Every structure is written in structure tokens, then in C-alpha cells.
mmCIF file of C-alpha atoms in Angstrom:
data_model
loop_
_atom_site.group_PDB
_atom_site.id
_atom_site.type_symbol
_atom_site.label_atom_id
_atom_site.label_comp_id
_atom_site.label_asym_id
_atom_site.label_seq_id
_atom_site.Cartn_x
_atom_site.Cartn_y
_atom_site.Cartn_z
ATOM 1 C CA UNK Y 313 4.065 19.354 9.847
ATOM 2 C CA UNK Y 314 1.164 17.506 10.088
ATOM 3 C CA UNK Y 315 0.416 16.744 13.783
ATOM 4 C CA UNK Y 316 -2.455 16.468 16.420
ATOM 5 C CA UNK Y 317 -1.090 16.309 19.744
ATOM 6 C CA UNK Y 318 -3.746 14.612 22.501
ATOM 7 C CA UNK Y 319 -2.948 14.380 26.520
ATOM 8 C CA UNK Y 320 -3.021 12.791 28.601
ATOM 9 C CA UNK Y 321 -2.024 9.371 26.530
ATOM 10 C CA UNK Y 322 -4.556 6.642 29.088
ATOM 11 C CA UNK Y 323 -6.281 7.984 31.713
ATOM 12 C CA UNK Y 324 -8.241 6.101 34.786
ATOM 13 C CA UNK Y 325 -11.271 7.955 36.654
ATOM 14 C CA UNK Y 326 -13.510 7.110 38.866
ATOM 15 C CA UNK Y 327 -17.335 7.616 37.987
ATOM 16 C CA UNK Y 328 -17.414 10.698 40.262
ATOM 17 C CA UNK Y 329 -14.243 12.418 38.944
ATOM 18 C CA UNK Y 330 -13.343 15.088 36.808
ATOM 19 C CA UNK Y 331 -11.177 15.090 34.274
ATOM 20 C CA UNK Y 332 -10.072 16.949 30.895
ATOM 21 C CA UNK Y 333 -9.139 15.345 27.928
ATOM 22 C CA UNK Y 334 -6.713 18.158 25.840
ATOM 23 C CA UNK Y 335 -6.043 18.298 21.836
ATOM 24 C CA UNK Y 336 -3.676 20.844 20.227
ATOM 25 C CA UNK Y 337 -2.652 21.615 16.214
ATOM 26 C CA UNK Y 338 -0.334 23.917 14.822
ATOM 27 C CA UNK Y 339 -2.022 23.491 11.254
ATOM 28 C CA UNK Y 340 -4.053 26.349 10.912
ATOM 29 C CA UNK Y 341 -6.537 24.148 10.707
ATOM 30 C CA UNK Y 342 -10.065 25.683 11.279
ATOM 31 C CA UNK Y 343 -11.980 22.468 12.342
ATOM 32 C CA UNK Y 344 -11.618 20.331 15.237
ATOM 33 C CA UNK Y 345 -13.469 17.495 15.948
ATOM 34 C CA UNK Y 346 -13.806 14.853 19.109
ATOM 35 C CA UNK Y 347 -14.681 11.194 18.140
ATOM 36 C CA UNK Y 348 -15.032 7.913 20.409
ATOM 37 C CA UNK Y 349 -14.032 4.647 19.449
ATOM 38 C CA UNK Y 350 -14.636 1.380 21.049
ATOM 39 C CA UNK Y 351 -12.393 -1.827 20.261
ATOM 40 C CA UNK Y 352 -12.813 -3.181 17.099
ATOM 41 C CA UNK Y 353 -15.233 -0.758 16.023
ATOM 42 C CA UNK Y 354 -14.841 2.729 13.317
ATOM 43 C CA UNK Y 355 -14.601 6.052 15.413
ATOM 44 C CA UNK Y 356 -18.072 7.739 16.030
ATOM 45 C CA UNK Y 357 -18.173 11.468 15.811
ATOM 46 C CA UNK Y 358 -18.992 13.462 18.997
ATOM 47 C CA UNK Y 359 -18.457 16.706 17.790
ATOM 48 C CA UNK Y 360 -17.443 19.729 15.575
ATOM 49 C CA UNK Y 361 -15.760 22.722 15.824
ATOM 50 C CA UNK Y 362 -15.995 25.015 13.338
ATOM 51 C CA UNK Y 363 -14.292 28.577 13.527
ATOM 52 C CA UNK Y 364 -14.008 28.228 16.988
ATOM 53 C CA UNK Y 365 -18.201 27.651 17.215
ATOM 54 C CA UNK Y 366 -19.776 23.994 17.961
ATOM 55 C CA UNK Y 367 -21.104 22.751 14.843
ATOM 56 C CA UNK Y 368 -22.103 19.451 15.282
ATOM 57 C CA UNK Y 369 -22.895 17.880 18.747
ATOM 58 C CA UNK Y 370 -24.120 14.266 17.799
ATOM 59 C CA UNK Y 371 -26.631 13.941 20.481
ATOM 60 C CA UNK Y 372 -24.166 13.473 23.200
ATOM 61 C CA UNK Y 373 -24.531 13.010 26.746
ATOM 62 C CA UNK Y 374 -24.211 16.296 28.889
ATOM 63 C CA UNK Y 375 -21.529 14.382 30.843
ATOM 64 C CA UNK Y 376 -19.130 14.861 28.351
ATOM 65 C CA UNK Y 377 -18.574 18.970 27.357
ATOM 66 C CA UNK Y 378 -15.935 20.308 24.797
ATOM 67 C CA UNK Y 379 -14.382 23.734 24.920
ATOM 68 C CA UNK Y 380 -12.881 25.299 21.871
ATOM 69 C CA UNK Y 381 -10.508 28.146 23.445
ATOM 70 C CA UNK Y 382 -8.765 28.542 20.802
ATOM 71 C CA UNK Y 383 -8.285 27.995 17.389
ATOM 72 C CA UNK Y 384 -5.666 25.341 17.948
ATOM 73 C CA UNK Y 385 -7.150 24.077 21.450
ATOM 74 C CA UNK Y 386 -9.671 21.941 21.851
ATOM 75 C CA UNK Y 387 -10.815 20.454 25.297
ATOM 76 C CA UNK Y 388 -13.365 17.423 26.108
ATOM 77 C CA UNK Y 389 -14.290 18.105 30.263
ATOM 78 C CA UNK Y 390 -15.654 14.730 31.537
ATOM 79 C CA UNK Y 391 -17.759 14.326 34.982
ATOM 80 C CA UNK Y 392 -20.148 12.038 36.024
ATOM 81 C CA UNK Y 393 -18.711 9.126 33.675
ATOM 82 C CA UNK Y 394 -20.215 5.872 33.443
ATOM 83 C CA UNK Y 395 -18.357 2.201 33.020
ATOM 84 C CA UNK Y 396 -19.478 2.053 29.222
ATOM 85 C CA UNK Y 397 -17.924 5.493 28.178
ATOM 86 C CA UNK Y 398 -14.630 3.406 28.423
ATOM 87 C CA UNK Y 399 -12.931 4.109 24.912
ATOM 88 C CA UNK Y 400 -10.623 5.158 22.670
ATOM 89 C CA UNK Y 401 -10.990 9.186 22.213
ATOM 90 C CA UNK Y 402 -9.827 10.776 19.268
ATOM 91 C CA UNK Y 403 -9.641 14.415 18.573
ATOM 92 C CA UNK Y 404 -8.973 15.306 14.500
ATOM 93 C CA UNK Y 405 -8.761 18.602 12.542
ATOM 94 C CA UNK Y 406 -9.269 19.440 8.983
ATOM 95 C CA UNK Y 407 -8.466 22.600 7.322
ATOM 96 C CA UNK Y 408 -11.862 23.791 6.747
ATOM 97 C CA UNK Y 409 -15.259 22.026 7.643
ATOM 98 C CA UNK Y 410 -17.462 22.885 4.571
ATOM 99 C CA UNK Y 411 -14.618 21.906 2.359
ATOM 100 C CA UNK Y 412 -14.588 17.870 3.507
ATOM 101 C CA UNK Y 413 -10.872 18.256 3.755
ATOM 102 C CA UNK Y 414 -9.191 15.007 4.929
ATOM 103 C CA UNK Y 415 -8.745 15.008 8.549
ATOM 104 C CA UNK Y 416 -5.966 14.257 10.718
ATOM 105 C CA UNK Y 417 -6.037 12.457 14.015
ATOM 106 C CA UNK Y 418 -4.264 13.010 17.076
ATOM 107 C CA UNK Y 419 -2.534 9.660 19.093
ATOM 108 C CA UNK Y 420 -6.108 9.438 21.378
ATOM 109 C CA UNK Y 421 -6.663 8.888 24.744
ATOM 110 C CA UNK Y 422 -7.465 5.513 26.104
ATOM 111 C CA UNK Y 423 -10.059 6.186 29.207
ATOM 112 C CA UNK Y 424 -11.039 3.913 31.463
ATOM 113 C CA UNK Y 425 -13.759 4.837 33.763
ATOM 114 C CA UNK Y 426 -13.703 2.475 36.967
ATOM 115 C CA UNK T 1043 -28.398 -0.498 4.133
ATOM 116 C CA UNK T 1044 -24.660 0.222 5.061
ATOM 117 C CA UNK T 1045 -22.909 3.308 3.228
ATOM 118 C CA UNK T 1046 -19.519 1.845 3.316
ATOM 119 C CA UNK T 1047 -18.595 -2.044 3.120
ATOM 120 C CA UNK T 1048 -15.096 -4.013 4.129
ATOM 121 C CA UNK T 1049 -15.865 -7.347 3.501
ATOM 122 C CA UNK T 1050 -12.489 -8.526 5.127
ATOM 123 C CA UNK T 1051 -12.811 -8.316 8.524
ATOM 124 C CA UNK T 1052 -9.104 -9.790 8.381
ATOM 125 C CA UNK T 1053 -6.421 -10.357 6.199
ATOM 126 C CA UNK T 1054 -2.856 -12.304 6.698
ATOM 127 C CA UNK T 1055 -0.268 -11.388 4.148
ATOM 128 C CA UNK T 1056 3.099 -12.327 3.351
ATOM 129 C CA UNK T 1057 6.038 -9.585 3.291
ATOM 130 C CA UNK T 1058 6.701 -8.067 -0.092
ATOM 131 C CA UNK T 1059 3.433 -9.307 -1.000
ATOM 132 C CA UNK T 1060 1.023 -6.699 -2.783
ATOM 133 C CA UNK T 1061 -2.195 -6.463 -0.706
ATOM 134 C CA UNK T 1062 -5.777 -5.178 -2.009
ATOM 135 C CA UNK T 1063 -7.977 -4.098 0.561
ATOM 136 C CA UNK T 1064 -11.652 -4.135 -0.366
ATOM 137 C CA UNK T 1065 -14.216 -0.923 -0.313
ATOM 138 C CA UNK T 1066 -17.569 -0.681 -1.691
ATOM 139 C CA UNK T 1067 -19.978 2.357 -1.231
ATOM 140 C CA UNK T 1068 -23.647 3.561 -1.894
ATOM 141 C CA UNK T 1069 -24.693 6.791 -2.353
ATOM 142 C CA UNK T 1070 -27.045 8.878 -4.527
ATOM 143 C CA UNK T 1071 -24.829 11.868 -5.214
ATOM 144 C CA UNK T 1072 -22.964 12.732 -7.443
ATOM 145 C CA UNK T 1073 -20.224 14.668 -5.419
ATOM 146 C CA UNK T 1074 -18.318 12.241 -3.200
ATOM 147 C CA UNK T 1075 -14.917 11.706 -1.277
ATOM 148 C CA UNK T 1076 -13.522 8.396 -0.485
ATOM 149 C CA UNK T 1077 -10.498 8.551 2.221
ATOM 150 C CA UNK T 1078 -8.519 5.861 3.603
ATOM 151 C CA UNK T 1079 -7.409 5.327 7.248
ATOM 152 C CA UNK T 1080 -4.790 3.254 9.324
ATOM 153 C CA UNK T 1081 -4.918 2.751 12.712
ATOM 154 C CA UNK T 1082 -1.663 0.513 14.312
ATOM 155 C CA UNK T 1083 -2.314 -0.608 17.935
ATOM 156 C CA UNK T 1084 -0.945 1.953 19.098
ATOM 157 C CA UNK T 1085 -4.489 4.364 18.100
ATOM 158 C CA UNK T 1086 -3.716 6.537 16.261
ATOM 159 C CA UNK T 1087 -5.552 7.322 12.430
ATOM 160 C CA UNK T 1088 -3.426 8.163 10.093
ATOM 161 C CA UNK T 1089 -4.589 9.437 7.163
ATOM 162 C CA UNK T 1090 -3.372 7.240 3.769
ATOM 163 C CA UNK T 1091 -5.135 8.612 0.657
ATOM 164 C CA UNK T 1092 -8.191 10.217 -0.587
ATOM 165 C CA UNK T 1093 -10.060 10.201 -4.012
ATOM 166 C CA UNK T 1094 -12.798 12.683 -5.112
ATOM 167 C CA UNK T 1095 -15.584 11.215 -7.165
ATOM 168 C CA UNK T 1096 -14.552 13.542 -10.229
ATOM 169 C CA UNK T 1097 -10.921 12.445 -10.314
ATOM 170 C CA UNK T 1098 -10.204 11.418 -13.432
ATOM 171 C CA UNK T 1099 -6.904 9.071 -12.263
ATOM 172 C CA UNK T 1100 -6.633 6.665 -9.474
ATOM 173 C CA UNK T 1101 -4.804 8.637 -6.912
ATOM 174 C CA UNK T 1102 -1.683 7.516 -5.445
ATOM 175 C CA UNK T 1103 0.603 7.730 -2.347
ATOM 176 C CA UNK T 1104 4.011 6.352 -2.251
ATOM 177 C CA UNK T 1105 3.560 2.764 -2.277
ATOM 178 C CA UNK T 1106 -0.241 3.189 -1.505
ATOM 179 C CA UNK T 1107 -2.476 3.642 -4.763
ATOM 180 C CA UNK T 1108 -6.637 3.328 -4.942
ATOM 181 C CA UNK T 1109 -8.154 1.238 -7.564
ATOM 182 C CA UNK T 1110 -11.478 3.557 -8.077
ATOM 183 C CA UNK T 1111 -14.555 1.886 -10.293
ATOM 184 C CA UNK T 1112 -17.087 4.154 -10.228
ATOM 185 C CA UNK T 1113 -19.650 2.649 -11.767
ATOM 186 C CA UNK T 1114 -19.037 -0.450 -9.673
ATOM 187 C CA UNK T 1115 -18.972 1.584 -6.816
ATOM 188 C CA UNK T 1116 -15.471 0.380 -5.212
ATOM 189 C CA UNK T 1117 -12.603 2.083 -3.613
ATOM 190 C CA UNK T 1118 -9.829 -0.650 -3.117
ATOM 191 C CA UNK T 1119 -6.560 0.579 -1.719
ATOM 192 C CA UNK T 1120 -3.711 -1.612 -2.857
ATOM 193 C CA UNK T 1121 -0.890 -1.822 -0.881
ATOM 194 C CA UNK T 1122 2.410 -2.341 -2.821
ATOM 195 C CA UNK T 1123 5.436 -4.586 -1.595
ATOM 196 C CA UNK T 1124 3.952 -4.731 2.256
ATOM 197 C CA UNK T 1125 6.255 -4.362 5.116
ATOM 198 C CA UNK T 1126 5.473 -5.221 8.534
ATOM 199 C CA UNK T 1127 4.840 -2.132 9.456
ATOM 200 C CA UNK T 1128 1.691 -2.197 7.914
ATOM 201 C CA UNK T 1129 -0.165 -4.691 10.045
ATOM 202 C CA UNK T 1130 -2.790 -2.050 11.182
ATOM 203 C CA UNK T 1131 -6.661 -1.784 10.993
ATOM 204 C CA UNK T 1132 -7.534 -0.095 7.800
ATOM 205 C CA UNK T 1133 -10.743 1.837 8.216
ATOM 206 C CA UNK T 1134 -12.310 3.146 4.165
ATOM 207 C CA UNK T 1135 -14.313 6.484 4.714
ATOM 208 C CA UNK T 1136 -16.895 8.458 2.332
ATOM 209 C CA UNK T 1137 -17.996 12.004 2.678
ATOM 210 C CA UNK T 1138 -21.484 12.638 0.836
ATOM 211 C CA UNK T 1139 -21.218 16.210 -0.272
ATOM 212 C CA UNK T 1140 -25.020 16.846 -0.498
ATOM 213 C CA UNK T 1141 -24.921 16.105 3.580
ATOM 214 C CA UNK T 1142 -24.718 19.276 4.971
ATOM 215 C CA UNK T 1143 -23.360 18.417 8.066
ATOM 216 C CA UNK T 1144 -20.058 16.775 5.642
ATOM 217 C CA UNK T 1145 -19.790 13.844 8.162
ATOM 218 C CA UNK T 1146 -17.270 10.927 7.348
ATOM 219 C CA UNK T 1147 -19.426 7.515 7.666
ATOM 220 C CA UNK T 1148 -16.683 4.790 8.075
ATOM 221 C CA UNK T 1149 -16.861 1.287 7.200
ATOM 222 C CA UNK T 1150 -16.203 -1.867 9.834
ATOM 223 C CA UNK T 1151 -12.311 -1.943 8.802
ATOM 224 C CA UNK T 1152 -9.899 -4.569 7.952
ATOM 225 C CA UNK T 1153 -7.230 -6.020 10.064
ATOM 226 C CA UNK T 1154 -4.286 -6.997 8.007
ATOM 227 C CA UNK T 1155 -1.374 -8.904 9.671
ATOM 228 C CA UNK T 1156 1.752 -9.151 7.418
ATOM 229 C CA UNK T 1157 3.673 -11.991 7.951
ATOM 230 C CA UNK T 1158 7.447 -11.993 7.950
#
């Protein structure tokens, strides 16, 4: 069963909210990854977890932190957002990092930051 | 230079039609993957079909199948007997795997409307 579930589906905050965005797979996948997209545009990778350990953050603003607690959790905490981090956020997992397995993508969340 | 070129930014189709979407890549090394992605309006990516650069045969999915020339340096997926369901962006990926960090770089997409 391959699926990446993502809540909450849309999501409005304010610029001096908090929020967390929440991804969960039952694959046994071992990688877990966050990506943005804007309209129109491919998705941009934010970052990688790998075994549970951040891998890859692709120079990414401190407003935005991810939390692996689990193998199967992954977590994007959001303060502090600004207008232009309005977007399409997609978490993804692949069986193993190292291997370039194909990944497979959650149903996003569509922020809006007001 | 861009790794990954769609040259169709859009595409209109008629249904039952067979539809080839366009992909063409550059890299240096000699270990590659080349993936293909759809993305309805409703967001999500879902993952179509994936070739490795030392596949002998075009690989195949149901009524997906990728027309790989490797020495032209193309990855078309063709799309047999289209239904409307497929009106969807179609994003081509490549995974270089010299790059250590094994990072998908994605090309602009194509949107593809079928018609009914």
C-alpha cells in the first residue's frame, strides 16, 4: 500500500502563528523528505531525512523546522511565516536515500500565510 | 544550462488519442535515473515510471511506457489511449548518481488537457 498521508489538507496562519504541518507512511520507508512548491512551478526540496537523522537541509530559513520522531513521522513546525512562504508543501518518502529509490508523495498542504 | 527540459509547457489532446510527452536531459555520468511524475489539481505527485540509465528495455507501466534514447539524451513518456483522467501536470525527473546528496532536479512540467 503505497501511501503518504499529509494534515492538515489547506491551512491559513497569520504571520505570527504557529503551526505544524504532519506527514505519516506505513512503508517502511527509511527516507522522508519535505518539499515546497509554488503554482506552476516543479517542487523544491527542503529537506531529508535519513534514518531518522537530517540529511539534507537546503539552506532553509530557520522559520520553518522539521522533526523526524519517528521512522514513519515526519513534522514541518512553522512560526514567524512570511506572505511569500505561501505554497504547496509536499512531504515524500523513498525506501532508502543512498539507493535513489523513486519517491512517493503525500496529498500536500496548501498554506496560506495572511 | 538546465539538467532537465519539457519543451511543452502545454498540451491539448483528444480522448483515446496516444500522447508523447517530451524529456531531454544533460549530464556527465554515466549512472542515471529518469522518473516521471503527475500532479492533478488536486496536488498530489504521483509517481508514473522510472528508467535507469543501464536498462536495456524501455520500461513500461500499464498504459504508460518511456521511449529512452540514450545517446540522444531523451526520456519521452508516451501515454497510450488517454482518458480524461489524465489531464494533470507531468513533471520528468533525473537523479545523477555521482551527486552525493542523490537529489531529484525536475524539469518545468507539461500541462496536458485531454479533450473529450
Amino acid at each position: 500500500d503505497t501511501e503518504v498521508t499529509q494534515t492538515p489538507k489547506h491551512l491559513v496562519m497569520g504571520m505570527t502563528n504557529k503551526k505544524s504541518l504532519k506527514c505519516e507512511q506505513h512503508m517502511g520507508h527509511r527516507a522522508m523528505y519535505w518539499y515546497k512548491q509554488k503554482a506552476k512551478k516543479p517542487p523544491e526540496l527542503m529537506f531529508v531525512y535519513s534514518y531518522e537523522k537530517l540529511s539534507i537541509n537546503e539552506s532553509v530559513p530557520s522559520r520553518f523546522s522539521p522533526e523526524c520522531p519517528n521512522s514513519s513521522l515526519l513534522n514541518l513546525h512553522l512560526h514567524a511565516l512570511q506572505p511569500e512562504d505561501s505554497a504547496l508543501y509536499l512531504c515524500a518518502s523513498s525506501q532508502d536515500y543512498s539507493s535513489g529509490d523513486e519517491q512517493y508523495f503525500g496529498p500536500g498542504t496548501r498554506l496560506t500565510v495572511t | 544550462a538546465q539538467k532537465i527540459t519539457q519543451t511543452q509547457p502545454g498540451m491539448f489532446v483528444q480522448e483515446k488519442e496516444a500522447v508523447t510527452l517530451d524529456c531531454t536531459y544533460d549530464t556527465s555520468d554515466p549512472s542515471y535515473g529518469l522518473f516521471w511524475y503527475k500532479q492533478p489539481s488536486s496536488g498530489e505527485m504521483i509517481f508514473l515510471i522510472y528508467q535507469g540509465s543501464y536498462d536495456q528495455q524501455n520500461a513500461t507501466e500499464g498504459r504508460y511506457s518511456l521511449n529512452f534514447q540514450k545517446a540522444r539524451k531523451s526520456a519521452n513518456l508516451v501515454i497510450s489511449a488517454s482518458q480524461l483522467g489524465d489531464s494533470a501536470m507531468y513533471f520528468c525527473a533525473m537523479r545523477e548518481d555521482m551527486d552525493s546528496n542523490y537529489q531529484l532536479i525536475w524539469g518545468a512540467g507539461t500541462k496536458l488537457i485531454i479533450k473529450p
